[in-house]
Amino acid sequence: MALKNLKREMAAADVTVEAIADTIKVHRNTAANKIDGVTKITFDEAVAIRDKFFPGIGLEYLYQNE
């Protein structure tokens, strides 16, 4: 399931999939698959993304499934 809140926050903050991929050190397509819910995002990846781009937002909200 796509991570709608993460996508919403990315759009609001103008954060690209490429920036996410760079942060978690994966290919752009891998990051897109994680954001779209095709593959699972690890806890460490979730924290790294939150800490870099969305420090004031809770993990539960950001990564809530549809």
Coordinates of N, CA and C in Angstrom, one line a residue:
M1 N 0.8 -1.2 0.0 CA 0.0 0.0 0.0 C 0.9 1.2 0.0
A2 N 0.5 2.2 -0.8 CA 1.2 3.4 -0.9 C 1.2 4.2 0.4
L3 N 2.3 4.9 0.6 CA 2.4 5.7 1.9 C 1.9 7.1 1.5
K4 N 0.6 7.3 1.6 CA 0.0 8.5 1.2 C 0.5 9.7 2.0
N5 N 0.6 9.6 3.3 CA 1.1 10.7 4.1 C 2.5 11.1 3.7
L6 N 3.4 10.1 3.5 CA 4.7 10.4 3.1 C 4.7 11.2 1.8
K7 N 3.9 10.7 0.8 CA 3.8 11.3 -0.5 C 3.3 12.8 -0.3
R8 N 2.3 13.0 0.5 CA 1.7 14.3 0.7 C 2.8 15.2 1.3
E9 N 3.5 14.8 2.3 CA 4.6 15.6 2.9 C 5.7 15.9 2.0
M10 N 6.1 14.9 1.1 CA 7.1 15.1 0.1 C 6.7 16.2 -0.8
A11 N 5.5 16.1 -1.3 CA 5.0 17.2 -2.2 C 5.0 18.5 -1.6
A12 N 4.6 18.6 -0.3 CA 4.5 19.9 0.4 C 5.9 20.5 0.6
A13 N 6.8 19.6 0.9 CA 8.2 20.1 1.1 C 9.1 20.1 -0.1
D14 N 8.5 19.7 -1.2 CA 9.3 19.6 -2.5 C 10.5 18.7 -2.4
V15 N 10.3 17.5 -1.7 CA 11.3 16.5 -1.6 C 11.1 15.5 -2.7
T16 N 12.1 15.2 -3.5 CA 12.0 14.3 -4.6 C 12.3 12.8 -4.2
V17 N 11.9 11.9 -5.1 CA 12.2 10.5 -4.9 C 13.7 10.3 -4.9
E18 N 14.4 11.1 -5.8 CA 15.8 11.0 -5.9 C 16.5 11.4 -4.6
A19 N 16.0 12.4 -3.9 CA 16.5 12.8 -2.6 C 16.4 11.8 -1.5
I20 N 15.2 11.1 -1.6 CA 14.9 10.0 -0.7 C 15.9 8.9 -0.9
A21 N 16.1 8.5 -2.2 CA 17.0 7.4 -2.6 C 18.4 7.7 -2.2
D22 N 18.8 9.0 -2.3 CA 20.2 9.3 -1.9 C 20.3 9.2 -0.4
T23 N 19.3 9.6 0.3 CA 19.4 9.5 1.8 C 19.5 8.1 2.3
I24 N 18.7 7.2 1.7 CA 18.7 5.8 2.2 C 19.7 4.9 1.3
K25 N 20.4 5.5 0.4 CA 21.4 4.9 -0.4 C 20.9 3.7 -1.2
V26 N 19.8 3.9 -1.9 CA 19.3 2.9 -2.8 C 19.1 3.6 -4.2
H27 N 18.8 2.8 -5.2 CA 18.5 3.3 -6.5 C 17.2 4.0 -6.5
R28 N 17.0 5.0 -7.4 CA 15.7 5.8 -7.4 C 14.5 4.9 -7.5
N29 N 14.6 3.8 -8.4 CA 13.5 3.0 -8.6 C 13.1 2.2 -7.3
T30 N 14.2 1.8 -6.6 CA 13.9 1.1 -5.3 C 13.2 2.0 -4.3
A31 N 13.7 3.3 -4.2 CA 13.0 4.2 -3.4 C 11.6 4.4 -3.8
A32 N 11.3 4.6 -5.1 CA 9.9 4.7 -5.6 C 9.1 3.5 -5.2
N33 N 9.6 2.3 -5.3 CA 8.9 1.1 -4.9 C 8.6 1.1 -3.4
K34 N 9.5 1.6 -2.6 CA 9.2 1.6 -1.2 C 8.1 2.7 -0.9
I35 N 8.2 3.8 -1.5 CA 7.2 4.9 -1.3 C 5.8 4.4 -1.8
D36 N 5.8 3.7 -2.9 CA 4.5 3.2 -3.4 C 4.0 1.9 -2.7
G37 N 4.8 1.4 -1.8 CA 4.4 0.2 -1.1 C 4.6 -1.1 -1.8
V38 N 5.3 -1.1 -2.9 CA 5.6 -2.3 -3.6 C 6.6 -3.2 -2.8
T39 N 7.6 -2.5 -2.2 CA 8.5 -3.2 -1.3 C 8.5 -2.5 0.1
K40 N 8.9 -3.2 1.1 CA 8.8 -2.6 2.5 C 10.0 -1.7 2.7
I41 N 9.7 -0.7 3.5 CA 10.7 0.3 3.9 C 11.2 -0.2 5.3
T42 N 12.5 -0.2 5.5 CA 12.9 -0.7 6.8 C 12.8 0.4 7.9
F43 N 12.8 0.0 9.1 CA 12.7 1.0 10.2 C 13.9 2.0 10.1
D44 N 15.1 1.6 9.9 CA 16.2 2.5 9.8 C 16.0 3.5 8.6
E45 N 15.5 3.0 7.5 CA 15.3 3.9 6.4 C 14.2 4.9 6.7
A46 N 13.1 4.4 7.4 CA 12.0 5.3 7.8 C 12.5 6.4 8.7
V47 N 13.4 6.1 9.6 CA 13.9 7.1 10.6 C 14.8 8.0 9.9
A48 N 15.7 7.5 9.0 CA 16.6 8.4 8.2 C 15.9 9.4 7.4
I49 N 14.8 9.0 6.7 CA 14.0 9.9 5.9 C 13.3 11.0 6.8
R50 N 12.7 10.5 7.9 CA 12.0 11.4 8.8 C 13.0 12.4 9.3
D51 N 14.1 11.9 9.8 CA 15.1 12.8 10.5 C 15.7 13.9 9.5
K52 N 15.9 13.5 8.3 CA 16.5 14.5 7.3 C 15.4 15.5 6.8
F53 N 14.3 15.0 6.4 CA 13.3 15.8 5.7 C 12.1 16.3 6.5
F54 N 11.7 15.5 7.5 CA 10.5 15.8 8.2 C 10.6 15.6 9.8
P55 N 11.6 16.3 10.4 CA 11.9 16.1 11.8 C 10.8 16.4 12.7
G56 N 9.8 17.2 12.4 CA 8.7 17.5 13.3 C 7.5 16.6 13.1
I57 N 7.6 15.6 12.3 CA 6.5 14.7 12.0 C 6.7 13.3 12.6
G58 N 5.7 12.8 13.2 CA 5.8 11.5 13.8 C 5.9 10.3 12.8
L59 N 6.6 9.3 13.2 CA 6.8 8.1 12.3 C 5.4 7.5 12.0
E60 N 4.6 7.4 13.0 CA 3.3 6.7 12.8 C 2.5 7.4 11.7
Y61 N 2.5 8.7 11.8 CA 1.7 9.5 10.7 C 2.4 9.3 9.4
L62 N 3.7 9.5 9.3 CA 4.3 9.5 8.0 C 4.2 8.2 7.3
Y63 N 4.3 7.1 8.0 CA 4.3 5.8 7.4 C 3.0 5.0 7.5
Q64 N 2.0 5.7 7.8 CA 0.6 5.1 7.9 C 0.2 4.6 6.6
N65 N -0.3 3.3 6.5 CA -0.8 2.8 5.2 C -2.1 3.4 4.9
E66 N -2.5 3.3 3.7 CA -3.8 3.8 3.2 C -4.9 3.4 4.1

